[in-house]
Every structure is written in structure tokens, then in C-alpha cells.
Amino acid sequence: MDAQSAALAFDVGGTSIKAEVLGPDLDVWGRLSCPTPRGTGVADAIVETAHELLAGLPAGRRERVRSVGVAVPGLVDPDRGISIYSANLGLQDAPLAQSVSQRLELPVQLGHDVTAAAEAERQIGAAQDLDDPVVVIIGTGIAAVSYVRGERVVGVSGQAGELGHVVVRPGGPLCGCGNRGCLEAVASASAVVRAYAEITGRTVTGAEEVVSLLGHDDAADRVWQEATTALADGLLSAAALLAPGGIVLGGGLAEAGNALLGPVAARMRAASRAVATPPLAKAALGGRAGVVGAALLAFEALDPPGGRAAAKQSAHAREDG
Ligand SMILES: [Zn+2]
């Protein structure tokens, strides 16, 4: 990577687009967010926000922006830069990278939002010192990214890590996928909100409101206990399969901090028999993980063949030999 280059980074979420300009040391040069439109409006919003961010940069910095990273939810083909399917964004087979690239006249790398967030945690966040970590992002859904021998596990279909659809409560709450008792139907932020409303008849603004009621609201305590117990059971499955050096919890629900990590770790310790309980950590980048991950994608694309990646490999080879 050119040590002078900067990147535009976008984390396209279901409700808002977070955008940043990041310098070569991932220092923030500018930041904006806007509501997420649907369909073709997504590319328009990215381009408009990019122009606004670039216009806000001082002379000398604007021309150093040489690449763009975009993280989106749903099914993504990073090699072709296509959003294959995202119900939230109203996108299907959308050549997002190409349409943004043509209009900004910059190379655009498209990536999956959870993968981008996990990579950010692994490279500069809470997972950077863990061997073969599992990074679990808990928001509207639940997804995990795992590493084996330092390599991200992709799977034959490219869809490895769908921890949210591992059934932890057979016959339990209906999941968006059509099955019952999937982890994300019990332990995601939206599942917590839904369960609380079902018990009390009261609507809360988000899972953080349920967390704020812990200790003085029986329904909140009950919902939280069910969610954290189910999450622990799901993480134990991941631990049994992968024996990770640690598990990092990110996404909106992880902002609960020790209110989440405490009961989850306790349940894991109590329930594990044959499986060693890996250490748990809260994600370090919080809500910025996706946008930082998008910037890393952009910078990696600027890395010439034989650059940083090859240098890393030869360092490994030296260690091994
Ligand atoms: Zn499911």
C-alpha cells in the first residue's frame, strides 16, 4: 500500500449508511451518515456522500483518496462486486461496485458487512492478539466469522459462519429463515425486543432498553436470561467445533458489555463438559467495525501483488523454517 493513500469507506446498514474517509494510518479525516434508501438509491447515496466527504477535505488530501470500500449485508460476491441479494436494501444482482466506481472514478471493493467488521476486529481490534478467534456479530441477526490457522473460514458456498441459524432451542421461536429455535430467533437484539413485547405487551425502542431495565423488571430479567443462555449454548457449539483461542462479541447487542459477557461466560463455564471454554471479549471498534473493515478492503486493493500479503507469507515461512 502506498503510505500516502487514503480511502473512502461505507458501511451500508438496514437503516443508515455510515461513511468515513480514513488516512493511511486509519486516522479519520471525515465522517458522515445518511439514511439508507432502497434499491438503486443505495449507489446514489454512496456517490453523493462520497462527493460531500471529498468536498470537505482540505487541499492536498482530496487527491490522496485512491480507493473505496463498501460493506453491505446479505449475499455478496466480492470478486465481481455484486450484491447478489439483500432483502433489507432491496437489492438483487446489483453491480454496486461497478456503478459506484464509474461515477467516482475510483476502484471500489465490495464486501460483506459481518466479514468486514470481523476483519477489522482481527486486524486492529479485540481479536488481534487471539489465535484463531471466532468473531460473532449480534444485531438484527447473528453471524460469525472464524479463523483456522490464521485464514478466514469461507466454506464451499462462501457462506460459512451462519451461527445465527444453528438451532439451539428446538421448537422455539420462529426464525426469519422459517425454522424454529435458531440462535438468532432467541438471542439477537431483535429477538430480545420481540420476546419482551410478547411477555409484557409493551414495545421497547431496542435491546438496550431491555438491558437498562435489568435488576428491576422481572420480564427484562427473564428475557435477558433466556437470550444469554441461548447465546452461550450457541457459542459452546462453535467452541466444540473450532476450539478457538477466543471469542469476540460485536454488533449492537455487545454494547451491553458486562451485562452480556458476564452471564454468557458464566453459562459457558457451567455448561461445558468436554469442551474448554475460550475467553470472551467485547469487540473494540463498536459501531465503527464495519466502516473500518470497509476501509481495510479498500487499502488491501491498493496493495500491489507481492506487497503486504506476500511479506506476511514470507514472514510465516521464516518462522516455520
Ligand atoms: Zn434461522
mmCIF file of C-alpha atoms and ligand atoms in Angstrom:
data_model
loop_
_atom_site.group_PDB
_atom_site.id
_atom_site.type_symbol
_atom_site.label_atom_id
_atom_site.label_comp_id
_atom_site.label_asym_id
_atom_site.label_seq_id
_atom_site.Cartn_x
_atom_site.Cartn_y
_atom_site.Cartn_z
ATOM 1 C CA MET A 1 0.000 0.000 0.000
ATOM 2 C CA ASP A 2 1.134 3.483 -0.846
ATOM 3 C CA ALA A 3 1.890 5.038 2.539
ATOM 4 C CA GLN A 4 0.257 8.287 1.412
ATOM 5 C CA SER A 5 -3.069 6.853 0.248
ATOM 6 C CA ALA A 6 -6.416 7.439 1.897
ATOM 7 C CA ALA A 7 -9.691 5.590 1.383
ATOM 8 C CA LEU A 8 -13.421 6.211 1.411
ATOM 9 C CA ALA A 9 -15.276 3.614 3.459
ATOM 10 C CA PHE A 10 -19.006 2.832 3.621
ATOM 11 C CA ASP A 11 -20.928 0.549 5.937
ATOM 12 C CA VAL A 12 -24.383 0.193 4.404
ATOM 13 C CA GLY A 13 -26.809 -0.890 7.112
ATOM 14 C CA GLY A 14 -30.539 -1.543 7.011
ATOM 15 C CA THR A 15 -31.352 1.902 8.400
ATOM 16 C CA SER A 16 -28.291 4.099 7.821
ATOM 17 C CA ILE A 17 -25.136 4.365 5.765
ATOM 18 C CA LYS A 18 -22.019 5.188 7.798
ATOM 19 C CA ALA A 19 -19.240 6.778 5.791
ATOM 20 C CA GLU A 20 -15.693 7.805 6.666
ATOM 21 C CA VAL A 21 -12.544 8.985 4.951
ATOM 22 C CA LEU A 22 -9.565 7.262 6.530
ATOM 23 C CA GLY A 23 -5.929 8.189 6.131
ATOM 24 C CA PRO A 24 -3.023 5.763 5.749
ATOM 25 C CA ASP A 25 -2.892 5.034 9.497
ATOM 26 C CA LEU A 26 -6.673 4.572 9.581
ATOM 27 C CA ASP A 27 -6.903 8.064 11.057
ATOM 28 C CA VAL A 28 -10.332 9.611 10.469
ATOM 29 C CA TRP A 29 -10.295 12.547 8.018
ATOM 30 C CA GLY A 30 -14.063 12.909 7.752
ATOM 31 C CA ARG A 31 -17.274 11.233 8.730
ATOM 32 C CA LEU A 32 -20.911 11.371 7.600
ATOM 33 C CA SER A 33 -24.018 9.255 7.790
ATOM 34 C CA CYS A 34 -27.307 9.236 5.929
ATOM 35 C CA PRO A 35 -30.495 7.160 5.893
ATOM 36 C CA THR A 36 -30.316 4.065 3.670
ATOM 37 C CA PRO A 37 -32.503 4.314 0.568
ATOM 38 C CA ARG A 38 -33.730 1.182 -1.190
ATOM 39 C CA GLY A 39 -32.727 -0.372 -4.496
ATOM 40 C CA THR A 40 -30.774 1.774 -6.951
ATOM 41 C CA GLY A 41 -30.890 4.598 -4.398
ATOM 42 C CA VAL A 42 -28.132 2.818 -2.453
ATOM 43 C CA ALA A 43 -25.474 3.555 -5.107
ATOM 44 C CA ASP A 44 -26.768 7.134 -5.480
ATOM 45 C CA ALA A 45 -26.492 7.733 -1.727
ATOM 46 C CA ILE A 46 -22.942 6.334 -1.626
ATOM 47 C CA VAL A 47 -21.836 8.559 -4.519
ATOM 48 C CA GLU A 48 -23.468 11.681 -3.069
ATOM 49 C CA THR A 49 -21.991 11.055 0.379
ATOM 50 C CA ALA A 50 -18.575 10.450 -1.206
ATOM 51 C CA HIS A 51 -18.730 13.796 -3.017
ATOM 52 C CA GLU A 52 -19.742 15.539 0.184
ATOM 53 C CA LEU A 53 -16.896 13.950 2.160
ATOM 54 C CA LEU A 54 -14.346 14.731 -0.567
ATOM 55 C CA ALA A 55 -15.548 18.344 -0.765
ATOM 56 C CA GLY A 56 -14.972 18.673 2.975
ATOM 57 C CA LEU A 57 -11.309 17.638 2.769
ATOM 58 C CA PRO A 58 -8.576 20.286 2.814
ATOM 59 C CA ALA A 59 -6.440 20.844 -0.274
ATOM 60 C CA GLY A 60 -3.744 18.210 -0.576
ATOM 61 C CA ARG A 61 -5.820 15.465 0.966
ATOM 62 C CA ARG A 62 -8.577 15.043 -1.618
ATOM 63 C CA GLU A 63 -6.266 13.648 -4.309
ATOM 64 C CA ARG A 64 -4.807 11.166 -1.822
ATOM 65 C CA VAL A 65 -8.135 9.303 -1.709
ATOM 66 C CA ARG A 66 -7.396 6.461 -4.141
ATOM 67 C CA SER A 67 -9.804 3.690 -3.276
ATOM 68 C CA VAL A 68 -13.282 2.923 -1.946
ATOM 69 C CA GLY A 69 -14.538 0.094 0.269
ATOM 70 C CA VAL A 70 -18.233 -0.724 0.639
ATOM 71 C CA ALA A 71 -19.628 -3.224 3.161
ATOM 72 C CA VAL A 72 -23.189 -4.452 2.608
ATOM 73 C CA PRO A 73 -25.459 -7.029 4.287
ATOM 74 C CA GLY A 74 -26.930 -10.081 2.593
ATOM 75 C CA LEU A 75 -25.358 -12.252 -0.081
ATOM 76 C CA VAL A 76 -22.324 -10.662 -1.687
ATOM 77 C CA ASP A 77 -19.951 -11.657 -4.489
ATOM 78 C CA PRO A 78 -16.828 -9.658 -3.563
ATOM 79 C CA ASP A 79 -14.865 -10.777 -6.644
ATOM 80 C CA ARG A 80 -17.461 -9.444 -9.080
ATOM 81 C CA GLY A 81 -18.533 -6.556 -6.828
ATOM 82 C CA ILE A 82 -22.150 -7.656 -6.875
ATOM 83 C CA SER A 83 -24.804 -7.540 -4.185
ATOM 84 C CA ILE A 84 -26.487 -10.848 -5.019
ATOM 85 C CA TYR A 85 -29.367 -10.417 -2.624
ATOM 86 C CA SER A 86 -30.271 -8.161 0.259
ATOM 87 C CA ALA A 87 -33.888 -8.028 1.395
ATOM 88 C CA ASN A 88 -33.103 -5.070 3.715
ATOM 89 C CA LEU A 89 -31.575 -2.951 0.961
ATOM 90 C CA GLY A 90 -33.942 -4.074 -1.798
ATOM 91 C CA LEU A 91 -31.001 -5.229 -3.906
ATOM 92 C CA GLN A 92 -30.798 -8.216 -6.222
ATOM 93 C CA ASP A 93 -27.885 -8.921 -8.582
ATOM 94 C CA ALA A 94 -26.866 -5.274 -8.257
ATOM 95 C CA PRO A 95 -23.424 -4.401 -9.720
ATOM 96 C CA LEU A 96 -22.827 -1.993 -6.852
ATOM 97 C CA ALA A 97 -19.029 -1.770 -7.132
ATOM 98 C CA GLN A 98 -19.153 -1.008 -10.833
ATOM 99 C CA SER A 99 -21.849 1.662 -10.636
ATOM 100 C CA VAL A 100 -20.104 3.492 -7.760
ATOM 101 C CA SER A 101 -16.673 3.083 -9.353
ATOM 102 C CA GLN A 102 -17.749 4.563 -12.694
ATOM 103 C CA ARG A 103 -19.208 7.641 -11.076
ATOM 104 C CA LEU A 104 -16.408 8.280 -8.575
ATOM 105 C CA GLU A 105 -13.626 7.218 -10.980
ATOM 106 C CA LEU A 106 -12.015 5.245 -8.174
ATOM 107 C CA PRO A 107 -11.612 1.477 -7.656
ATOM 108 C CA VAL A 108 -14.365 0.068 -5.420
ATOM 109 C CA GLN A 109 -14.148 -3.087 -3.310
ATOM 110 C CA LEU A 110 -17.409 -4.633 -2.168
ATOM 111 C CA GLY A 111 -17.542 -6.859 0.899
ATOM 112 C CA HIS A 112 -19.950 -8.465 3.348
ATOM 113 C CA ASP A 113 -20.676 -6.317 6.397
ATOM 114 C CA VAL A 114 -20.095 -9.034 9.003
ATOM 115 C CA THR A 115 -16.889 -10.199 7.324
ATOM 116 C CA ALA A 116 -15.640 -6.612 7.143
ATOM 117 C CA ALA A 117 -16.431 -5.963 10.819
ATOM 118 C CA ALA A 118 -14.747 -9.213 11.867
ATOM 119 C CA GLU A 119 -11.640 -8.453 9.794
ATOM 120 C CA ALA A 120 -11.411 -5.034 11.447
ATOM 121 C CA GLU A 121 -11.566 -6.643 14.892
ATOM 122 C CA ARG A 122 -8.990 -9.225 13.857
ATOM 123 C CA GLN A 123 -6.546 -6.776 12.317
ATOM 124 C CA ILE A 124 -6.743 -3.839 14.724
ATOM 125 C CA GLY A 125 -9.399 -4.654 17.347
ATOM 126 C CA ALA A 126 -10.157 -7.099 20.155
ATOM 127 C CA ALA A 127 -9.207 -10.209 18.165
ATOM 128 C CA GLN A 128 -5.762 -9.063 17.026
ATOM 129 C CA ASP A 129 -3.851 -10.976 19.723
ATOM 130 C CA LEU A 130 -6.041 -14.093 19.666
ATOM 131 C CA ASP A 131 -5.028 -17.242 17.804
ATOM 132 C CA ASP A 132 -7.786 -18.447 15.502
ATOM 133 C CA PRO A 133 -10.575 -16.343 17.007
ATOM 134 C CA VAL A 134 -14.294 -16.522 16.349
ATOM 135 C CA VAL A 135 -15.863 -13.076 15.930
ATOM 136 C CA VAL A 136 -19.629 -13.051 16.465
ATOM 137 C CA ILE A 137 -21.670 -10.055 15.350
ATOM 138 C CA ILE A 138 -25.011 -9.762 17.153
ATOM 139 C CA GLY A 139 -27.518 -7.249 15.843
ATOM 140 C CA THR A 140 -30.758 -7.806 13.969
ATOM 141 C CA GLY A 141 -29.309 -11.223 13.179
ATOM 142 C CA ILE A 142 -26.318 -13.220 14.358
ATOM 143 C CA ALA A 143 -23.370 -14.224 12.213
ATOM 144 C CA ALA A 144 -19.869 -15.425 12.957
ATOM 145 C CA VAL A 145 -16.518 -15.292 11.237
ATOM 146 C CA SER A 146 -13.942 -17.867 12.256
ATOM 147 C CA TYR A 147 -10.262 -18.315 11.538
ATOM 148 C CA VAL A 148 -8.298 -21.531 11.264
ATOM 149 C CA ARG A 149 -4.504 -21.309 11.063
ATOM 150 C CA GLY A 150 -4.888 -17.594 10.512
ATOM 151 C CA GLU A 151 -7.152 -17.994 7.480
ATOM 152 C CA ARG A 152 -10.776 -16.910 7.466
ATOM 153 C CA VAL A 153 -13.082 -19.915 7.024
ATOM 154 C CA VAL A 154 -15.137 -19.288 3.898
ATOM 155 C CA GLY A 155 -16.688 -22.662 3.141
ATOM 156 C CA VAL A 156 -17.514 -24.182 -0.226
ATOM 157 C CA SER A 157 -20.542 -21.932 -0.719
ATOM 158 C CA GLY A 158 -18.817 -18.895 0.763
ATOM 159 C CA GLN A 159 -21.460 -18.891 3.476
ATOM 160 C CA ALA A 160 -19.581 -20.390 6.413
ATOM 161 C CA GLY A 161 -20.395 -18.771 9.746
ATOM 162 C CA GLU A 162 -24.191 -18.768 9.797
ATOM 163 C CA LEU A 163 -24.139 -19.326 13.556
ATOM 164 C CA GLY A 164 -27.447 -17.469 13.829
ATOM 165 C CA HIS A 165 -29.221 -20.372 12.139
ATOM 166 C CA VAL A 166 -27.825 -23.076 14.370
ATOM 167 C CA VAL A 167 -30.874 -24.448 16.228
ATOM 168 C CA VAL A 168 -30.345 -24.040 19.969
ATOM 169 C CA ARG A 169 -33.996 -24.290 21.094
ATOM 170 C CA PRO A 170 -35.821 -26.962 19.035
ATOM 171 C CA GLY A 171 -39.464 -25.957 18.622
ATOM 172 C CA GLY A 172 -38.612 -22.464 19.896
ATOM 173 C CA PRO A 173 -39.433 -19.062 18.410
ATOM 174 C CA LEU A 174 -39.882 -18.828 14.648
ATOM 175 C CA CYS A 175 -36.817 -17.568 12.793
ATOM 176 C CA GLY A 176 -36.833 -15.377 9.690
ATOM 177 C CA CYS A 177 -35.387 -18.366 7.805
ATOM 178 C CA GLY A 178 -38.519 -20.432 8.502
ATOM 179 C CA ASN A 179 -37.070 -22.777 11.127
ATOM 180 C CA ARG A 180 -37.815 -22.671 14.833
ATOM 181 C CA GLY A 181 -35.360 -22.098 17.661
ATOM 182 C CA CYS A 182 -32.435 -20.752 15.629
ATOM 183 C CA LEU A 183 -29.902 -18.866 17.783
ATOM 184 C CA GLU A 184 -30.851 -15.533 16.218
ATOM 185 C CA ALA A 185 -34.549 -16.149 16.905
ATOM 186 C CA VAL A 186 -33.711 -16.258 20.626
ATOM 187 C CA ALA A 187 -30.574 -14.206 21.212
ATOM 188 C CA SER A 188 -30.364 -11.415 18.610
ATOM 189 C CA ALA A 189 -31.160 -7.813 19.514
ATOM 190 C CA SER A 190 -34.450 -8.038 17.629
ATOM 191 C CA ALA A 191 -35.324 -11.346 19.338
ATOM 192 C CA VAL A 192 -34.819 -9.696 22.741
ATOM 193 C CA VAL A 193 -37.116 -6.824 21.769
ATOM 194 C CA ARG A 194 -39.731 -9.221 20.402
ATOM 195 C CA ALA A 195 -39.651 -11.520 23.437
ATOM 196 C CA TYR A 196 -40.017 -8.592 25.835
ATOM 197 C CA ALA A 197 -43.029 -7.258 23.899
ATOM 198 C CA GLU A 198 -44.652 -10.708 23.887
ATOM 199 C CA ILE A 199 -44.366 -11.069 27.661
ATOM 200 C CA THR A 200 -45.295 -7.532 28.682
ATOM 201 C CA GLY A 201 -47.340 -6.199 25.772
ATOM 202 C CA ARG A 202 -45.027 -3.166 25.885
ATOM 203 C CA THR A 203 -42.895 -2.098 22.955
ATOM 204 C CA VAL A 204 -39.316 -1.055 23.655
ATOM 205 C CA THR A 205 -37.134 1.001 21.337
ATOM 206 C CA GLY A 206 -34.299 -1.511 21.322
ATOM 207 C CA ALA A 207 -32.488 -4.246 23.205
ATOM 208 C CA GLU A 208 -30.530 -1.571 25.107
ATOM 209 C CA GLU A 209 -33.796 -0.530 26.761
ATOM 210 C CA VAL A 210 -34.309 -4.104 27.999
ATOM 211 C CA VAL A 211 -30.728 -4.053 29.314
ATOM 212 C CA SER A 212 -31.419 -0.793 31.150
ATOM 213 C CA LEU A 213 -34.343 -2.492 32.946
ATOM 214 C CA LEU A 214 -32.279 -5.413 34.261
ATOM 215 C CA GLY A 215 -32.446 -5.867 38.007
ATOM 216 C CA HIS A 216 -35.752 -4.031 38.460
ATOM 217 C CA ASP A 217 -38.030 -5.563 35.831
ATOM 218 C CA ASP A 218 -38.780 -9.291 36.054
ATOM 219 C CA ALA A 219 -39.751 -9.586 32.392
ATOM 220 C CA ALA A 220 -36.495 -7.954 31.309
ATOM 221 C CA ASP A 221 -34.509 -10.274 33.580
ATOM 222 C CA ARG A 222 -36.292 -13.313 32.181
ATOM 223 C CA VAL A 223 -35.882 -12.325 28.531
ATOM 224 C CA TRP A 224 -32.206 -11.486 29.091
ATOM 225 C CA GLN A 225 -31.531 -14.748 30.864
ATOM 226 C CA GLU A 226 -33.113 -16.721 28.033
ATOM 227 C CA ALA A 227 -31.141 -14.787 25.412
ATOM 228 C CA THR A 228 -27.767 -15.006 27.164
ATOM 229 C CA THR A 229 -28.234 -18.703 27.982
ATOM 230 C CA ALA A 230 -29.100 -19.489 24.367
ATOM 231 C CA LEU A 231 -26.146 -17.411 23.159
ATOM 232 C CA ALA A 232 -23.811 -19.296 25.491
ATOM 233 C CA ASP A 233 -25.149 -22.613 24.172
ATOM 234 C CA GLY A 234 -24.587 -21.457 20.583
ATOM 235 C CA LEU A 235 -21.053 -20.292 21.391
ATOM 236 C CA LEU A 236 -20.303 -23.635 23.033
ATOM 237 C CA SER A 237 -21.250 -25.337 19.753
ATOM 238 C CA ALA A 238 -18.803 -23.064 17.943
ATOM 239 C CA ALA A 239 -16.156 -23.759 20.586
ATOM 240 C CA ALA A 240 -16.697 -27.518 20.305
ATOM 241 C CA LEU A 241 -16.298 -27.383 16.536
ATOM 242 C CA LEU A 242 -13.408 -24.940 16.224
ATOM 243 C CA ALA A 243 -11.549 -24.760 19.568
ATOM 244 C CA PRO A 244 -10.875 -21.037 19.058
ATOM 245 C CA GLY A 245 -8.274 -19.071 21.000
ATOM 246 C CA GLY A 246 -11.033 -16.661 21.985
ATOM 247 C CA ILE A 247 -14.487 -15.396 21.052
ATOM 248 C CA VAL A 248 -15.100 -11.702 20.357
ATOM 249 C CA LEU A 249 -18.661 -10.435 20.627
ATOM 250 C CA GLY A 250 -19.555 -7.417 18.481
ATOM 251 C CA GLY A 251 -22.600 -5.729 16.983
ATOM 252 C CA GLY A 252 -25.256 -3.695 18.736
ATOM 253 C CA LEU A 253 -26.059 -6.206 21.480
ATOM 254 C CA ALA A 254 -22.392 -6.402 22.552
ATOM 255 C CA GLU A 255 -22.576 -2.740 23.550
ATOM 256 C CA ALA A 256 -24.291 -4.093 26.690
ATOM 257 C CA GLY A 257 -20.736 -5.031 27.750
ATOM 258 C CA ASN A 258 -20.504 -6.975 31.001
ATOM 259 C CA ALA A 259 -24.289 -7.278 31.213
ATOM 260 C CA LEU A 260 -23.882 -9.594 28.202
ATOM 261 C CA LEU A 261 -20.409 -11.063 28.700
ATOM 262 C CA GLY A 262 -20.906 -11.859 32.398
ATOM 263 C CA PRO A 263 -23.918 -14.186 32.135
ATOM 264 C CA VAL A 264 -22.759 -15.689 28.824
ATOM 265 C CA ALA A 265 -19.325 -16.590 30.235
ATOM 266 C CA ALA A 266 -20.881 -17.979 33.428
ATOM 267 C CA ARG A 267 -23.288 -20.179 31.466
ATOM 268 C CA MET A 268 -20.499 -21.384 29.180
ATOM 269 C CA ARG A 269 -18.340 -22.353 32.155
ATOM 270 C CA ALA A 270 -21.272 -24.103 33.868
ATOM 271 C CA ALA A 271 -22.458 -25.955 30.752
ATOM 272 C CA SER A 272 -19.184 -27.016 29.207
ATOM 273 C CA ARG A 273 -18.026 -30.525 29.969
ATOM 274 C CA ALA A 274 -15.689 -31.913 27.357
ATOM 275 C CA VAL A 275 -15.006 -28.561 25.714
ATOM 276 C CA ALA A 276 -12.556 -25.961 27.007
ATOM 277 C CA THR A 277 -14.280 -22.576 27.402
ATOM 278 C CA PRO A 278 -12.472 -19.986 25.314
ATOM 279 C CA PRO A 279 -12.038 -16.478 26.721
ATOM 280 C CA LEU A 280 -14.741 -13.959 25.740
ATOM 281 C CA ALA A 281 -14.046 -10.347 24.820
ATOM 282 C CA LYS A 282 -16.167 -7.403 23.759
ATOM 283 C CA ALA A 283 -15.405 -6.014 20.299
ATOM 284 C CA ALA A 284 -13.107 -2.979 20.449
ATOM 285 C CA LEU A 285 -14.379 -0.972 17.476
ATOM 286 C CA GLY A 286 -18.068 -0.918 18.442
ATOM 287 C CA GLY A 287 -20.310 0.527 15.754
ATOM 288 C CA ARG A 288 -17.293 1.523 13.631
ATOM 289 C CA ALA A 289 -16.151 -2.053 12.925
ATOM 290 C CA GLY A 290 -17.998 -2.275 9.597
ATOM 291 C CA VAL A 291 -16.725 1.017 8.237
ATOM 292 C CA VAL A 292 -13.140 0.305 9.365
ATOM 293 C CA GLY A 293 -13.423 -3.130 7.729
ATOM 294 C CA ALA A 294 -14.603 -1.460 4.517
ATOM 295 C CA ALA A 295 -11.530 0.809 4.651
ATOM 296 C CA LEU A 296 -9.275 -2.231 5.106
ATOM 297 C CA LEU A 297 -10.835 -3.730 1.944
ATOM 298 C CA ALA A 298 -10.092 -0.518 0.079
ATOM 299 C CA PHE A 299 -6.479 -0.411 1.289
ATOM 300 C CA GLU A 300 -5.926 -4.088 0.517
ATOM 301 C CA ALA A 301 -6.984 -3.428 -3.059
ATOM 302 C CA LEU A 302 -4.235 -0.800 -3.344
ATOM 303 C CA ASP A 303 -1.704 -3.294 -2.051
ATOM 304 C CA PRO A 304 0.240 -4.355 -5.143
ATOM 305 C CA PRO A 305 0.871 -8.055 -5.795
ATOM 306 C CA GLY A 306 3.923 -9.056 -3.805
ATOM 307 C CA GLY A 307 3.163 -6.325 -1.284
ATOM 308 C CA ARG A 308 1.924 -6.665 2.263
ATOM 309 C CA ALA A 309 0.265 -10.084 1.831
ATOM 310 C CA ALA A 310 3.408 -11.636 0.338
ATOM 311 C CA ALA A 311 5.570 -10.038 3.021
ATOM 312 C CA LYS A 312 3.334 -11.627 5.682
ATOM 313 C CA GLN A 313 3.624 -15.010 3.992
ATOM 314 C CA SER A 314 7.397 -14.898 3.816
ATOM 315 C CA ALA A 315 7.477 -13.899 7.496
ATOM 316 C CA HIS A 316 5.429 -17.055 8.247
ATOM 317 C CA ALA A 317 7.763 -19.123 6.119
ATOM 318 C CA ARG A 318 10.725 -17.809 8.082
ATOM 319 C CA GLU A 319 9.001 -18.622 11.375
ATOM 320 C CA ASP A 320 8.212 -22.136 10.176
ATOM 321 C CA GLY A 321 11.707 -22.756 8.832
HETATM 322 ZN ZN ZN B 1 -32.920 -19.406 11.198
#
